[in-house]
Amino acid sequence: MKLTDPTQTLAALIRCPSVTPEEGGALTTLAAMLTDLGFANDRVTFSDTGTPDVENLYSRLGSSGPHLMFAGHTDVVPVGDNSAWTQGPFGADIVDGEMYGRGAVDMKGGIACFVSALARVIERKGVPEGSVSLLITGDEEGPSINGTEKLLAYARAKGEHWDAAVVGEPTNPDKMGDMIKIGRRGSLSGTLTIEGVQGHVAYPHLADNPLRGMVRLVDALLDPPLDAGNERFPPTNLEVTSIDTGNPATNVIPARSTARFNIRFNDIWTAETLADALRARLEQAARDARLREGREAVRYSVDFDARSSPSFLTRDDALIGTLSEAVHAVTGQTPALSTTGGTSDARFIKDYCPVVEFGLVGKTMHMVDERVALSDLESLTKVYETFIEGWFERQAASVEAS
Ligand SMILES: [Zn+2]
């Protein structure tokens, strides 16, 4: 295999059916490539109650600083309707300049490009002065319990320190060069339960319809907007994802109703301040009697999920600048510095070192016929190559200057 060719490195990874939590040969294949480049591999399996065991890989080249980390995942989401794929989901077939396969963009493609970029740097200029490590999990698309979070703690316990990290998730909405992610919104989920009194719809004075309270309390969660966003983050958004009453009868007032909701929040909030603000809104709305004249306050409870993710923003100008310049040099585009989208493993890495995300075009991720343009693979490989060289040069220059 020619490691400098991302179509070859990606094809080898796609051909490993590594649907979470299966390793599927993907980490073994990747580790073999890294061994060829001189890396030392550390394969480690993590376990937890109620979740499947997951294999992970921490691999390092070099022993001194500065230390650049590349993070990602080799696991992929299920193929879905296998017969709907026009090419085999684990075949890596190339049709009309595009390679097909689950994980092509999310995110075996990102890993393949990074490996090929590094192979090119090493071939042209030798091993960078410092260290490069790959922190690769098999548990990003699953529960994310036996993956990046534990692998970071494991590596730190062995004395690993990093100066910067790049996550290779697909960040570009439409074309290469659109977007670098420099932070992420937080995520908080909650459940709202309204207690009522069951009864006959014709005798509402003998009952207490929880849906009357639900309307007011849900409205209070949604309106007014929580904030207007700021220069780096879009406005915080709350979505009600379900309201369940489970009442099949048209003549029965139900006893109880439950709503679930999720908030994607910016750095104006923490999960705690947000939960407090929403509790205050509910408390006030519960006393609003407009739909329940003559009644006591709505009886309700609200529970917030313990597993929330914080929002974060990376402020390392050298890291962001080096990556932006590399993207611009290769694609001609000035990438937007964004904090949009869902959460990613960057939320764990940010506790260890500054982290940014840049990868392929995300359009087909998780879809049938996930695929990547070969020209995009070449473009991302060049971006990573330029970035790796630029980052180490900048580190060396700052050491000289100080
Ligand atoms: Zn991904």
PDB file of N, CA and C in Angstrom, residues 272 274-284 300 302 304:
ATOM      1  N   GLU A 272     -25.873  24.175  34.417  1.00  0.00           N
ATOM      2  CA  GLU A 272     -26.486  24.507  35.703  1.00  0.00           C
ATOM      3  C   GLU A 272     -27.274  25.817  35.632  1.00  0.00           C
ATOM      4  N   LEU A 274     -28.470  27.228  33.061  1.00  0.00           N
ATOM      5  CA  LEU A 274     -29.587  27.032  32.138  1.00  0.00           C
ATOM      6  C   LEU A 274     -30.732  26.299  32.832  1.00  0.00           C
ATOM      7  N   ALA A 275     -30.403  25.248  33.556  1.00  0.00           N
ATOM      8  CA  ALA A 275     -31.442  24.498  34.279  1.00  0.00           C
ATOM      9  C   ALA A 275     -32.134  25.410  35.292  1.00  0.00           C
ATOM     10  N   ASP A 276     -31.358  26.254  35.956  1.00  0.00           N
ATOM     11  CA  ASP A 276     -31.944  27.187  36.938  1.00  0.00           C
ATOM     12  C   ASP A 276     -32.908  28.159  36.255  1.00  0.00           C
ATOM     13  N   ALA A 277     -32.496  28.686  35.105  1.00  0.00           N
ATOM     14  CA  ALA A 277     -33.336  29.648  34.396  1.00  0.00           C
ATOM     15  C   ALA A 277     -34.637  28.996  33.938  1.00  0.00           C
ATOM     16  N   LEU A 278     -34.544  27.751  33.486  1.00  0.00           N
ATOM     17  CA  LEU A 278     -35.749  27.062  33.014  1.00  0.00           C
ATOM     18  C   LEU A 278     -36.663  26.702  34.182  1.00  0.00           C
ATOM     19  N   ARG A 279     -36.068  26.329  35.307  1.00  0.00           N
ATOM     20  CA  ARG A 279     -36.876  26.052  36.509  1.00  0.00           C
ATOM     21  C   ARG A 279     -37.650  27.299  36.916  1.00  0.00           C
ATOM     22  N   ALA A 280     -36.990  28.460  36.843  1.00  0.00           N
ATOM     23  CA  ALA A 280     -37.647  29.717  37.217  1.00  0.00           C
ATOM     24  C   ALA A 280     -38.810  30.030  36.274  1.00  0.00           C
ATOM     25  N   ARG A 281     -38.612  29.780  34.988  1.00  0.00           N
ATOM     26  CA  ARG A 281     -39.688  29.994  34.020  1.00  0.00           C
ATOM     27  C   ARG A 281     -40.883  29.083  34.317  1.00  0.00           C
ATOM     28  N   LEU A 282     -40.586  27.835  34.614  1.00  0.00           N
ATOM     29  CA  LEU A 282     -41.667  26.866  34.882  1.00  0.00           C
ATOM     30  C   LEU A 282     -42.426  27.244  36.147  1.00  0.00           C
ATOM     31  N   GLU A 283     -41.668  27.699  37.157  1.00  0.00           N
ATOM     32  CA  GLU A 283     -42.279  28.056  38.431  1.00  0.00           C
ATOM     33  C   GLU A 283     -43.283  29.193  38.247  1.00  0.00           C
ATOM     34  N   GLN A 284     -42.880  30.158  37.424  1.00  0.00           N
ATOM     35  CA  GLN A 284     -43.767  31.300  37.164  1.00  0.00           C
ATOM     36  C   GLN A 284     -44.971  30.869  36.327  1.00  0.00           C
ATOM     37  N   TYR A 300     -46.214  20.009  38.877  1.00  0.00           N
ATOM     38  CA  TYR A 300     -45.293  19.494  37.859  1.00  0.00           C
ATOM     39  C   TYR A 300     -43.966  19.120  38.495  1.00  0.00           C
ATOM     40  N   VAL A 302     -39.689  18.658  37.037  1.00  0.00           N
ATOM     41  CA  VAL A 302     -38.786  18.701  35.887  1.00  0.00           C
ATOM     42  C   VAL A 302     -37.475  18.035  36.285  1.00  0.00           C
ATOM     43  N   PHE A 304     -33.549  17.149  34.805  1.00  0.00           N
ATOM     44  CA  PHE A 304     -32.531  17.348  33.768  1.00  0.00           C
ATOM     45  C   PHE A 304     -31.582  16.161  33.780  1.00  0.00           C
TER      46      PHE A 304
END
